[in-house]
Amino acid sequence: MPSTILSAGETAAQSRVTPSRSVALTFDDLPYVGAIGDAEGQFSRANVLVLNRRILDALREAAVPATGFVVEHSLEALGEDGRALTPLWTEGDFDLGNHGYSHADTNDLDLTGIEQEVLRGEASVRVAMTEAGKTLRFMRFPMNHTGDTPDKRDGIRAILDRYGYQSAASTIDTSDYVFEAAYQAALRQGRTDCQALIRDAYVDYSAVQIDYYAALSAEVLGYAPPEVALLHLNQINADTLPRLLSLYRDRGFQFVSLAQAQADPAYQRRGDFVSRYGPMWAYRWARERGRRVGGSKEAEPPVWLSAYASGALDCSFSAGGQNQ
């Protein structure tokens, strides 16, 4: 069956008149997506705490629930600060999830190794959630890799069932890591002009991706399910979060918790998806339903970002229209 994905312009117009849409925000790689420490190129412990508080404050001010997925090894690098951080992510409408101990790729592990990543990964988050009177529900595997063979897929499901987890979905991807790499380069160089360009490019690209994935989910399922946005705990999200929240609100989205989003029947069905890759859930739903969708129509981040991040190009190149 041919794809009927709408163009970016059509989805933008359509999205603004669709009622009763909802989205859950999730942040991967807590407490910080990069290396933590005092060595050159690492993010200091103090800055990690500031970054988390900035994101939480912005969410709280906007009355937006969110779930943060913790890499336990990174949290250990914070020491006492890490133990002080987890209660902040379990206050009110905030929750924590398990993102594994070392952010290891399930494609490279056997089932015993995967089980150890799950068990060691919950050391801090289960305690924090229990102390907050909450239940630890969600496990998100790094890169969204949920089984590269049928046996591993089934084994992973059995591990999650054994320890009371539900696999955390994600339906909207904005490739924030691509923008973050360029943003970090601009921050190191003190290039405020480049920083502003990258922030604007990220918000613009996020708008396109929100429209694309919302249309894709509706096309595959025949209705608009609650979406799950995949973000990371990084600098560019901290610096653009109010603008990102406005993108969703301008499109008529209500913010809900991850548990509320995944209560929808679309997330309850256990399909037969197997892959070495970690696509968003609409692509998985499409394959399981035998639907062909035009993945090639999904926009890519501007190519100048990676070139700038690697030092091969100055960000001013983007101002000449060479930003696609």
PDB file of N, CA and C in Angstrom, residues 162-264:
ATOM      1  N   ARG A 162       9.576 -10.123  34.255  1.00  0.00           N
ATOM      2  CA  ARG A 162      10.083 -10.696  35.503  1.00  0.00           C
ATOM      3  C   ARG A 162      10.276  -9.616  36.562  1.00  0.00           C
ATOM      4  N   TYR A 163      10.672  -8.445  36.133  1.00  0.00           N
ATOM      5  CA  TYR A 163      10.987  -7.389  37.093  1.00  0.00           C
ATOM      6  C   TYR A 163       9.969  -6.245  37.086  1.00  0.00           C
ATOM      7  N   GLY A 164       8.834  -6.479  36.457  1.00  0.00           N
ATOM      8  CA  GLY A 164       7.731  -5.543  36.542  1.00  0.00           C
ATOM      9  C   GLY A 164       7.868  -4.287  35.722  1.00  0.00           C
ATOM     10  N   TYR A 165       8.533  -4.398  34.570  1.00  0.00           N
ATOM     11  CA  TYR A 165       8.735  -3.244  33.708  1.00  0.00           C
ATOM     12  C   TYR A 165       7.840  -3.281  32.474  1.00  0.00           C
ATOM     13  N   GLN A 166       7.579  -2.098  31.966  1.00  0.00           N
ATOM     14  CA  GLN A 166       6.989  -1.924  30.649  1.00  0.00           C
ATOM     15  C   GLN A 166       8.025  -1.224  29.785  1.00  0.00           C
ATOM     16  N   SER A 167       8.147  -1.655  28.544  1.00  0.00           N
ATOM     17  CA  SER A 167       9.094  -1.018  27.638  1.00  0.00           C
ATOM     18  C   SER A 167       8.610   0.386  27.300  1.00  0.00           C
ATOM     19  N   ALA A 168       9.475   1.375  27.503  1.00  0.00           N
ATOM     20  CA  ALA A 168       9.112   2.759  27.203  1.00  0.00           C
ATOM     21  C   ALA A 168       9.195   3.002  25.708  1.00  0.00           C
ATOM     22  N   ALA A 169       8.113   3.478  25.143  1.00  0.00           N
ATOM     23  CA  ALA A 169       8.047   3.758  23.713  1.00  0.00           C
ATOM     24  C   ALA A 169       8.616   5.147  23.423  1.00  0.00           C
ATOM     25  N   SER A 170       8.758   5.444  22.144  1.00  0.00           N
ATOM     26  CA  SER A 170       9.051   6.814  21.701  1.00  0.00           C
ATOM     27  C   SER A 170       8.536   6.955  20.283  1.00  0.00           C
ATOM     28  N   THR A 171       7.815   8.038  20.031  1.00  0.00           N
ATOM     29  CA  THR A 171       7.191   8.228  18.722  1.00  0.00           C
ATOM     30  C   THR A 171       7.658   9.482  17.999  1.00  0.00           C
ATOM     31  N   ILE A 172       8.296  10.407  18.723  1.00  0.00           N
ATOM     32  CA  ILE A 172       8.775  11.645  18.099  1.00  0.00           C
ATOM     33  C   ILE A 172      10.253  11.809  18.408  1.00  0.00           C
ATOM     34  N   ASP A 173      11.054  11.863  17.365  1.00  0.00           N
ATOM     35  CA  ASP A 173      12.504  12.004  17.490  1.00  0.00           C
ATOM     36  C   ASP A 173      12.937  13.285  16.796  1.00  0.00           C
ATOM     37  N   THR A 174      13.687  14.126  17.497  1.00  0.00           N
ATOM     38  CA  THR A 174      14.147  15.381  16.915  1.00  0.00           C
ATOM     39  C   THR A 174      15.662  15.408  16.721  1.00  0.00           C
ATOM     40  N   SER A 175      16.317  14.258  16.835  1.00  0.00           N
ATOM     41  CA  SER A 175      17.768  14.155  16.606  1.00  0.00           C
ATOM     42  C   SER A 175      18.532  15.232  17.372  1.00  0.00           C
ATOM     43  N   ASP A 176      18.143  15.443  18.615  1.00  0.00           N
ATOM     44  CA  ASP A 176      18.769  16.528  19.377  1.00  0.00           C
ATOM     45  C   ASP A 176      20.266  16.341  19.554  1.00  0.00           C
ATOM     46  N   TYR A 177      20.748  15.095  19.496  1.00  0.00           N
ATOM     47  CA  TYR A 177      22.179  14.841  19.668  1.00  0.00           C
ATOM     48  C   TYR A 177      23.003  15.443  18.534  1.00  0.00           C
ATOM     49  N   VAL A 178      22.431  15.543  17.334  1.00  0.00           N
ATOM     50  CA  VAL A 178      23.138  16.166  16.208  1.00  0.00           C
ATOM     51  C   VAL A 178      23.317  17.659  16.475  1.00  0.00           C
ATOM     52  N   PHE A 179      22.263  18.295  16.937  1.00  0.00           N
ATOM     53  CA  PHE A 179      22.312  19.717  17.244  1.00  0.00           C
ATOM     54  C   PHE A 179      23.189  19.971  18.470  1.00  0.00           C
ATOM     55  N   GLU A 180      23.135  19.061  19.432  1.00  0.00           N
ATOM     56  CA  GLU A 180      23.939  19.224  20.648  1.00  0.00           C
ATOM     57  C   GLU A 180      25.428  19.205  20.335  1.00  0.00           C
ATOM     58  N   ALA A 181      25.854  18.335  19.443  1.00  0.00           N
ATOM     59  CA  ALA A 181      27.280  18.276  19.099  1.00  0.00           C
ATOM     60  C   ALA A 181      27.754  19.604  18.519  1.00  0.00           C
ATOM     61  N   ALA A 182      26.954  20.181  17.632  1.00  0.00           N
ATOM     62  CA  ALA A 182      27.304  21.482  17.062  1.00  0.00           C
ATOM     63  C   ALA A 182      27.218  22.576  18.122  1.00  0.00           C
ATOM     64  N   TYR A 183      26.225  22.487  18.981  1.00  0.00           N
ATOM     65  CA  TYR A 183      26.030  23.491  20.022  1.00  0.00           C
ATOM     66  C   TYR A 183      27.206  23.507  20.995  1.00  0.00           C
ATOM     67  N   GLN A 184      27.683  22.319  21.354  1.00  0.00           N
ATOM     68  CA  GLN A 184      28.826  22.251  22.251  1.00  0.00           C
ATOM     69  C   GLN A 184      30.068  22.875  21.606  1.00  0.00           C
ATOM     70  N   ALA A 185      30.225  22.683  20.300  1.00  0.00           N
ATOM     71  CA  ALA A 185      31.351  23.304  19.604  1.00  0.00           C
ATOM     72  C   ALA A 185      31.245  24.820  19.669  1.00  0.00           C
ATOM     73  N   ALA A 186      30.036  25.337  19.466  1.00  0.00           N
ATOM     74  CA  ALA A 186      29.830  26.786  19.525  1.00  0.00           C
ATOM     75  C   ALA A 186      30.063  27.320  20.931  1.00  0.00           C
ATOM     76  N   LEU A 187      29.676  26.563  21.942  1.00  0.00           N
ATOM     77  CA  LEU A 187      29.904  26.983  23.322  1.00  0.00           C
ATOM     78  C   LEU A 187      31.396  27.010  23.649  1.00  0.00           C
ATOM     79  N   ARG A 188      32.124  25.991  23.191  1.00  0.00           N
ATOM     80  CA  ARG A 188      33.572  25.954  23.449  1.00  0.00           C
ATOM     81  C   ARG A 188      34.276  27.141  22.788  1.00  0.00           C
ATOM     82  N   GLN A 189      33.794  27.518  21.628  1.00  0.00           N
ATOM     83  CA  GLN A 189      34.413  28.606  20.878  1.00  0.00           C
ATOM     84  C   GLN A 189      33.936  29.985  21.323  1.00  0.00           C
ATOM     85  N   GLY A 190      32.932  30.008  22.176  1.00  0.00           N
ATOM     86  CA  GLY A 190      32.369  31.279  22.590  1.00  0.00           C
ATOM     87  C   GLY A 190      31.653  32.009  21.469  1.00  0.00           C
ATOM     88  N   ARG A 191      31.155  31.257  20.487  1.00  0.00           N
ATOM     89  CA  ARG A 191      30.495  31.847  19.324  1.00  0.00           C
ATOM     90  C   ARG A 191      29.010  31.999  19.612  1.00  0.00           C
ATOM     91  N   THR A 192      28.636  33.148  20.152  1.00  0.00           N
ATOM     92  CA  THR A 192      27.223  33.370  20.458  1.00  0.00           C
ATOM     93  C   THR A 192      26.379  33.438  19.193  1.00  0.00           C
ATOM     94  N   ASP A 193      26.978  33.882  18.080  1.00  0.00           N
ATOM     95  CA  ASP A 193      26.225  33.916  16.829  1.00  0.00           C
ATOM     96  C   ASP A 193      25.881  32.510  16.364  1.00  0.00           C
ATOM     97  N   CYS A 194      26.845  31.607  16.475  1.00  0.00           N
ATOM     98  CA  CYS A 194      26.597  30.213  16.086  1.00  0.00           C
ATOM     99  C   CYS A 194      25.606  29.546  17.038  1.00  0.00           C
ATOM    100  N   GLN A 195      25.732  29.847  18.313  1.00  0.00           N
ATOM    101  CA  GLN A 195      24.807  29.274  19.282  1.00  0.00           C
ATOM    102  C   GLN A 195      23.364  29.635  18.942  1.00  0.00           C
ATOM    103  N   ALA A 196      23.137  30.900  18.593  1.00  0.00           N
ATOM    104  CA  ALA A 196      21.784  31.334  18.255  1.00  0.00           C
ATOM    105  C   ALA A 196      21.288  30.654  16.993  1.00  0.00           C
ATOM    106  N   LEU A 197      22.159  30.524  15.991  1.00  0.00           N
ATOM    107  CA  LEU A 197      21.779  29.836  14.755  1.00  0.00           C
ATOM    108  C   LEU A 197      21.386  28.387  15.019  1.00  0.00           C
ATOM    109  N   ILE A 198      22.167  27.727  15.852  1.00  0.00           N
ATOM    110  CA  ILE A 198      21.915  26.309  16.136  1.00  0.00           C
ATOM    111  C   ILE A 198      20.630  26.145  16.936  1.00  0.00           C
ATOM    112  N   ARG A 199      20.403  27.016  17.903  1.00  0.00           N
ATOM    113  CA  ARG A 199      19.141  26.935  18.659  1.00  0.00           C
ATOM    114  C   ARG A 199      17.943  27.114  17.728  1.00  0.00           C
ATOM    115  N   ASP A 200      18.013  28.111  16.851  1.00  0.00           N
ATOM    116  CA  ASP A 200      16.899  28.354  15.926  1.00  0.00           C
ATOM    117  C   ASP A 200      16.707  27.170  14.981  1.00  0.00           C
ATOM    118  N   ALA A 201      17.818  26.614  14.490  1.00  0.00           N
ATOM    119  CA  ALA A 201      17.725  25.468  13.582  1.00  0.00           C
ATOM    120  C   ALA A 201      17.103  24.266  14.289  1.00  0.00           C
ATOM    121  N   TYR A 202      17.445  24.082  15.553  1.00  0.00           N
ATOM    122  CA  TYR A 202      16.898  22.962  16.320  1.00  0.00           C
ATOM    123  C   TYR A 202      15.391  23.116  16.529  1.00  0.00           C
ATOM    124  N   VAL A 203      14.956  24.305  16.902  1.00  0.00           N
ATOM    125  CA  VAL A 203      13.518  24.526  17.098  1.00  0.00           C
ATOM    126  C   VAL A 203      12.772  24.360  15.775  1.00  0.00           C
ATOM    127  N   ASP A 204      13.322  24.880  14.692  1.00  0.00           N
ATOM    128  CA  ASP A 204      12.674  24.735  13.380  1.00  0.00           C
ATOM    129  C   ASP A 204      12.571  23.271  12.977  1.00  0.00           C
ATOM    130  N   TYR A 205      13.637  22.539  13.176  1.00  0.00           N
ATOM    131  CA  TYR A 205      13.629  21.113  12.811  1.00  0.00           C
ATOM    132  C   TYR A 205      12.664  20.336  13.708  1.00  0.00           C
ATOM    133  N   SER A 206      12.619  20.692  14.994  1.00  0.00           N
ATOM    134  CA  SER A 206      11.688  20.027  15.909  1.00  0.00           C
ATOM    135  C   SER A 206      10.246  20.216  15.457  1.00  0.00           C
ATOM    136  N   ALA A 207       9.924  21.410  14.968  1.00  0.00           N
ATOM    137  CA  ALA A 207       8.564  21.664  14.484  1.00  0.00           C
ATOM    138  C   ALA A 207       8.218  20.742  13.321  1.00  0.00           C
ATOM    139  N   VAL A 208       9.158  20.586  12.397  1.00  0.00           N
ATOM    140  CA  VAL A 208       8.947  19.704  11.247  1.00  0.00           C
ATOM    141  C   VAL A 208       8.761  18.261  11.710  1.00  0.00           C
ATOM    142  N   GLN A 209       9.589  17.819  12.659  1.00  0.00           N
ATOM    143  CA  GLN A 209       9.526  16.430  13.120  1.00  0.00           C
ATOM    144  C   GLN A 209       8.257  16.144  13.910  1.00  0.00           C
ATOM    145  N   ILE A 210       7.819  17.085  14.715  1.00  0.00           N
ATOM    146  CA  ILE A 210       6.564  16.892  15.444  1.00  0.00           C
ATOM    147  C   ILE A 210       5.419  16.686  14.453  1.00  0.00           C
ATOM    148  N   ASP A 211       5.365  17.525  13.442  1.00  0.00           N
ATOM    149  CA  ASP A 211       4.300  17.406  12.438  1.00  0.00           C
ATOM    150  C   ASP A 211       4.408  16.088  11.667  1.00  0.00           C
ATOM    151  N   TYR A 212       5.626  15.750  11.299  1.00  0.00           N
ATOM    152  CA  TYR A 212       5.826  14.523  10.512  1.00  0.00           C
ATOM    153  C   TYR A 212       5.394  13.294  11.300  1.00  0.00           C
ATOM    154  N   TYR A 213       5.885  13.171  12.517  1.00  0.00           N
ATOM    155  CA  TYR A 213       5.608  11.952  13.274  1.00  0.00           C
ATOM    156  C   TYR A 213       4.154  11.878  13.732  1.00  0.00           C
ATOM    157  N   ALA A 214       3.545  13.009  14.056  1.00  0.00           N
ATOM    158  CA  ALA A 214       2.131  12.985  14.426  1.00  0.00           C
ATOM    159  C   ALA A 214       1.282  12.519  13.256  1.00  0.00           C
ATOM    160  N   ALA A 215       1.612  12.995  12.049  1.00  0.00           N
ATOM    161  CA  ALA A 215       0.884  12.554  10.859  1.00  0.00           C
ATOM    162  C   ALA A 215       1.123  11.075  10.583  1.00  0.00           C
ATOM    163  N   LEU A 216       2.364  10.638  10.796  1.00  0.00           N
ATOM    164  CA  LEU A 216       2.696   9.232  10.544  1.00  0.00           C
ATOM    165  C   LEU A 216       1.943   8.311  11.494  1.00  0.00           C
ATOM    166  N   SER A 217       1.910   8.648  12.777  1.00  0.00           N
ATOM    167  CA  SER A 217       1.181   7.819  13.737  1.00  0.00           C
ATOM    168  C   SER A 217      -0.292   7.715  13.366  1.00  0.00           C
ATOM    169  N   ALA A 218      -0.886   8.849  13.011  1.00  0.00           N
ATOM    170  CA  ALA A 218      -2.302   8.861  12.648  1.00  0.00           C
ATOM    171  C   ALA A 218      -2.555   8.063  11.381  1.00  0.00           C
ATOM    172  N   GLU A 219      -1.629   8.151  10.421  1.00  0.00           N
ATOM    173  CA  GLU A 219      -1.780   7.401   9.178  1.00  0.00           C
ATOM    174  C   GLU A 219      -1.754   5.900   9.428  1.00  0.00           C
ATOM    175  N   VAL A 220      -0.813   5.460  10.246  1.00  0.00           N
ATOM    176  CA  VAL A 220      -0.635   4.020  10.468  1.00  0.00           C
ATOM    177  C   VAL A 220      -1.759   3.442  11.301  1.00  0.00           C
ATOM    178  N   LEU A 221      -2.180   4.165  12.363  1.00  0.00           N
ATOM    179  CA  LEU A 221      -3.164   3.629  13.298  1.00  0.00           C
ATOM    180  C   LEU A 221      -4.597   3.984  12.936  1.00  0.00           C
ATOM    181  N   GLY A 222      -4.774   5.023  12.143  1.00  0.00           N
ATOM    182  CA  GLY A 222      -6.116   5.461  11.808  1.00  0.00           C
ATOM    183  C   GLY A 222      -6.706   6.414  12.814  1.00  0.00           C
ATOM    184  N   TYR A 223      -5.938   6.811  13.808  1.00  0.00           N
ATOM    185  CA  TYR A 223      -6.342   7.814  14.791  1.00  0.00           C
ATOM    186  C   TYR A 223      -5.062   8.397  15.379  1.00  0.00           C
ATOM    187  N   ALA A 224      -5.191   9.484  16.125  1.00  0.00           N
ATOM    188  CA  ALA A 224      -4.028  10.137  16.710  1.00  0.00           C
ATOM    189  C   ALA A 224      -3.792   9.615  18.122  1.00  0.00           C
ATOM    190  N   PRO A 225      -2.809   8.745  18.311  1.00  0.00           N
ATOM    191  CA  PRO A 225      -2.541   8.227  19.653  1.00  0.00           C
ATOM    192  C   PRO A 225      -1.780   9.257  20.481  1.00  0.00           C
ATOM    193  N   PRO A 226      -1.698   9.081  21.778  1.00  0.00           N
ATOM    194  CA  PRO A 226      -0.790   9.924  22.563  1.00  0.00           C
ATOM    195  C   PRO A 226       0.641   9.712  22.049  1.00  0.00           C
ATOM    196  N   GLU A 227       1.354  10.784  21.851  1.00  0.00           N
ATOM    197  CA  GLU A 227       2.728  10.686  21.377  1.00  0.00           C
ATOM    198  C   GLU A 227       3.692  10.627  22.566  1.00  0.00           C
ATOM    199  N   VAL A 228       4.883  10.107  22.309  1.00  0.00           N
ATOM    200  CA  VAL A 228       5.944  10.073  23.317  1.00  0.00           C
ATOM    201  C   VAL A 228       7.178  10.701  22.697  1.00  0.00           C
ATOM    202  N   ALA A 229       7.570  11.864  23.200  1.00  0.00           N
ATOM    203  CA  ALA A 229       8.706  12.597  22.646  1.00  0.00           C
ATOM    204  C   ALA A 229       9.997  12.133  23.305  1.00  0.00           C
ATOM    205  N   LEU A 230      10.987  11.832  22.479  1.00  0.00           N
ATOM    206  CA  LEU A 230      12.296  11.392  22.955  1.00  0.00           C
ATOM    207  C   LEU A 230      13.269  12.566  22.920  1.00  0.00           C
ATOM    208  N   LEU A 231      13.694  12.998  24.102  1.00  0.00           N
ATOM    209  CA  LEU A 231      14.689  14.058  24.252  1.00  0.00           C
ATOM    210  C   LEU A 231      15.842  13.510  25.090  1.00  0.00           C
ATOM    211  N   HIS A 232      16.903  14.297  25.206  1.00  0.00           N
ATOM    212  CA  HIS A 232      18.036  13.904  26.026  1.00  0.00           C
ATOM    213  C   HIS A 232      18.360  15.018  27.020  1.00  0.00           C
ATOM    214  N   LEU A 233      18.991  14.636  28.112  1.00  0.00           N
ATOM    215  CA  LEU A 233      19.387  15.614  29.110  1.00  0.00           C
ATOM    216  C   LEU A 233      20.666  16.280  28.616  1.00  0.00           C
ATOM    217  N   ASN A 234      20.508  17.358  27.877  1.00  0.00           N
ATOM    218  CA  ASN A 234      21.657  18.043  27.303  1.00  0.00           C
ATOM    219  C   ASN A 234      21.447  19.555  27.327  1.00  0.00           C
ATOM    220  N   GLN A 235      22.462  20.266  26.880  1.00  0.00           N
ATOM    221  CA  GLN A 235      22.451  21.728  26.976  1.00  0.00           C
ATOM    222  C   GLN A 235      21.431  22.364  26.044  1.00  0.00           C
ATOM    223  N   ILE A 236      21.335  21.866  24.817  1.00  0.00           N
ATOM    224  CA  ILE A 236      20.453  22.539  23.862  1.00  0.00           C
ATOM    225  C   ILE A 236      18.996  22.401  24.270  1.00  0.00           C
ATOM    226  N   ASN A 237      18.635  21.285  24.890  1.00  0.00           N
ATOM    227  CA  ASN A 237      17.261  21.171  25.371  1.00  0.00           C
ATOM    228  C   ASN A 237      17.009  22.099  26.552  1.00  0.00           C
ATOM    229  N   ALA A 238      18.004  22.257  27.414  1.00  0.00           N
ATOM    230  CA  ALA A 238      17.846  23.191  28.529  1.00  0.00           C
ATOM    231  C   ALA A 238      17.666  24.616  28.022  1.00  0.00           C
ATOM    232  N   ASP A 239      18.369  24.950  26.943  1.00  0.00           N
ATOM    233  CA  ASP A 239      18.353  26.329  26.443  1.00  0.00           C
ATOM    234  C   ASP A 239      17.181  26.628  25.506  1.00  0.00           C
ATOM    235  N   THR A 240      16.462  25.617  25.085  1.00  0.00           N
ATOM    236  CA  THR A 240      15.341  25.841  24.156  1.00  0.00           C
ATOM    237  C   THR A 240      14.017  25.288  24.673  1.00  0.00           C
ATOM    238  N   LEU A 241      14.007  24.717  25.865  1.00  0.00           N
ATOM    239  CA  LEU A 241      12.824  23.985  26.315  1.00  0.00           C
ATOM    240  C   LEU A 241      11.535  24.810  26.283  1.00  0.00           C
ATOM    241  N   PRO A 242      11.520  26.057  26.751  1.00  0.00           N
ATOM    242  CA  PRO A 242      10.258  26.818  26.651  1.00  0.00           C
ATOM    243  C   PRO A 242       9.762  26.931  25.214  1.00  0.00           C
ATOM    244  N   ARG A 243      10.663  27.095  24.263  1.00  0.00           N
ATOM    245  CA  ARG A 243      10.255  27.178  22.860  1.00  0.00           C
ATOM    246  C   ARG A 243       9.732  25.829  22.365  1.00  0.00           C
ATOM    247  N   LEU A 244      10.350  24.748  22.803  1.00  0.00           N
ATOM    248  CA  LEU A 244       9.880  23.418  22.396  1.00  0.00           C
ATOM    249  C   LEU A 244       8.479  23.144  22.948  1.00  0.00           C
ATOM    250  N   LEU A 245       8.253  23.521  24.185  1.00  0.00           N
ATOM    251  CA  LEU A 245       6.921  23.334  24.770  1.00  0.00           C
ATOM    252  C   LEU A 245       5.874  24.124  23.999  1.00  0.00           C
ATOM    253  N   SER A 246       6.248  25.319  23.548  1.00  0.00           N
ATOM    254  CA  SER A 246       5.312  26.136  22.772  1.00  0.00           C
ATOM    255  C   SER A 246       4.966  25.474  21.439  1.00  0.00           C
ATOM    256  N   LEU A 247       5.917  24.766  20.847  1.00  0.00           N
ATOM    257  CA  LEU A 247       5.635  24.064  19.588  1.00  0.00           C
ATOM    258  C   LEU A 247       4.479  23.087  19.768  1.00  0.00           C
ATOM    259  N   TYR A 248       4.504  22.348  20.857  1.00  0.00           N
ATOM    260  CA  TYR A 248       3.436  21.384  21.108  1.00  0.00           C
ATOM    261  C   TYR A 248       2.123  22.081  21.428  1.00  0.00           C
ATOM    262  N   ARG A 249       2.184  23.096  22.261  1.00  0.00           N
ATOM    263  CA  ARG A 249       0.948  23.779  22.641  1.00  0.00           C
ATOM    264  C   ARG A 249       0.317  24.472  21.429  1.00  0.00           C
ATOM    265  N   ASP A 250       1.128  25.053  20.560  1.00  0.00           N
ATOM    266  CA  ASP A 250       0.600  25.704  19.361  1.00  0.00           C
ATOM    267  C   ASP A 250      -0.105  24.711  18.443  1.00  0.00           C
ATOM    268  N   ARG A 251       0.236  23.451  18.563  1.00  0.00           N
ATOM    269  CA  ARG A 251      -0.365  22.403  17.738  1.00  0.00           C
ATOM    270  C   ARG A 251      -1.507  21.680  18.446  1.00  0.00           C
ATOM    271  N   GLY A 252      -1.906  22.195  19.587  1.00  0.00           N
ATOM    272  CA  GLY A 252      -3.059  21.636  20.279  1.00  0.00           C
ATOM    273  C   GLY A 252      -2.772  20.430  21.136  1.00  0.00           C
ATOM    274  N   PHE A 253      -1.497  20.185  21.457  1.00  0.00           N
ATOM    275  CA  PHE A 253      -1.155  19.046  22.301  1.00  0.00           C
ATOM    276  C   PHE A 253      -1.351  19.385  23.770  1.00  0.00           C
ATOM    277  N   GLN A 254      -1.890  18.430  24.507  1.00  0.00           N
ATOM    278  CA  GLN A 254      -1.877  18.467  25.957  1.00  0.00           C
ATOM    279  C   GLN A 254      -0.717  17.606  26.437  1.00  0.00           C
ATOM    280  N   PHE A 255      -0.100  17.997  27.542  1.00  0.00           N
ATOM    281  CA  PHE A 255       1.001  17.228  28.092  1.00  0.00           C
ATOM    282  C   PHE A 255       0.475  16.233  29.119  1.00  0.00           C
ATOM    283  N   VAL A 256       0.882  14.991  28.984  1.00  0.00           N
ATOM    284  CA  VAL A 256       0.460  13.925  29.882  1.00  0.00           C
ATOM    285  C   VAL A 256       1.691  13.165  30.356  1.00  0.00           C
ATOM    286  N   SER A 257       1.503  12.326  31.356  1.00  0.00           N
ATOM    287  CA  SER A 257       2.599  11.497  31.838  1.00  0.00           C
ATOM    288  C   SER A 257       2.835  10.342  30.869  1.00  0.00           C
ATOM    289  N   LEU A 258       4.002   9.725  30.986  1.00  0.00           N
ATOM    290  CA  LEU A 258       4.295   8.564  30.146  1.00  0.00           C
ATOM    291  C   LEU A 258       3.316   7.433  30.424  1.00  0.00           C
ATOM    292  N   ALA A 259       2.963   7.242  31.688  1.00  0.00           N
ATOM    293  CA  ALA A 259       1.998   6.190  32.028  1.00  0.00           C
ATOM    294  C   ALA A 259       0.647   6.460  31.385  1.00  0.00           C
ATOM    295  N   GLN A 260       0.221   7.709  31.376  1.00  0.00           N
ATOM    296  CA  GLN A 260      -1.051   8.045  30.731  1.00  0.00           C
ATOM    297  C   GLN A 260      -0.976   7.804  29.221  1.00  0.00           C
ATOM    298  N   ALA A 261       0.125   8.192  28.608  1.00  0.00           N
ATOM    299  CA  ALA A 261       0.263   8.001  27.168  1.00  0.00           C
ATOM    300  C   ALA A 261       0.237   6.522  26.813  1.00  0.00           C
ATOM    301  N   GLN A 262       0.988   5.719  27.556  1.00  0.00           N
ATOM    302  CA  GLN A 262       1.112   4.307  27.193  1.00  0.00           C
ATOM    303  C   GLN A 262      -0.033   3.448  27.706  1.00  0.00           C
ATOM    304  N   ALA A 263      -1.029   4.078  28.298  1.00  0.00           N
ATOM    305  CA  ALA A 263      -2.270   3.363  28.598  1.00  0.00           C
ATOM    306  C   ALA A 263      -3.114   3.180  27.344  1.00  0.00           C
ATOM    307  N   ASP A 264      -2.770   3.927  26.278  1.00  0.00           N
ATOM    308  CA  ASP A 264      -3.492   3.798  25.016  1.00  0.00           C
ATOM    309  C   ASP A 264      -3.303   2.394  24.440  1.00  0.00           C
TER     310      ASP A 264
END
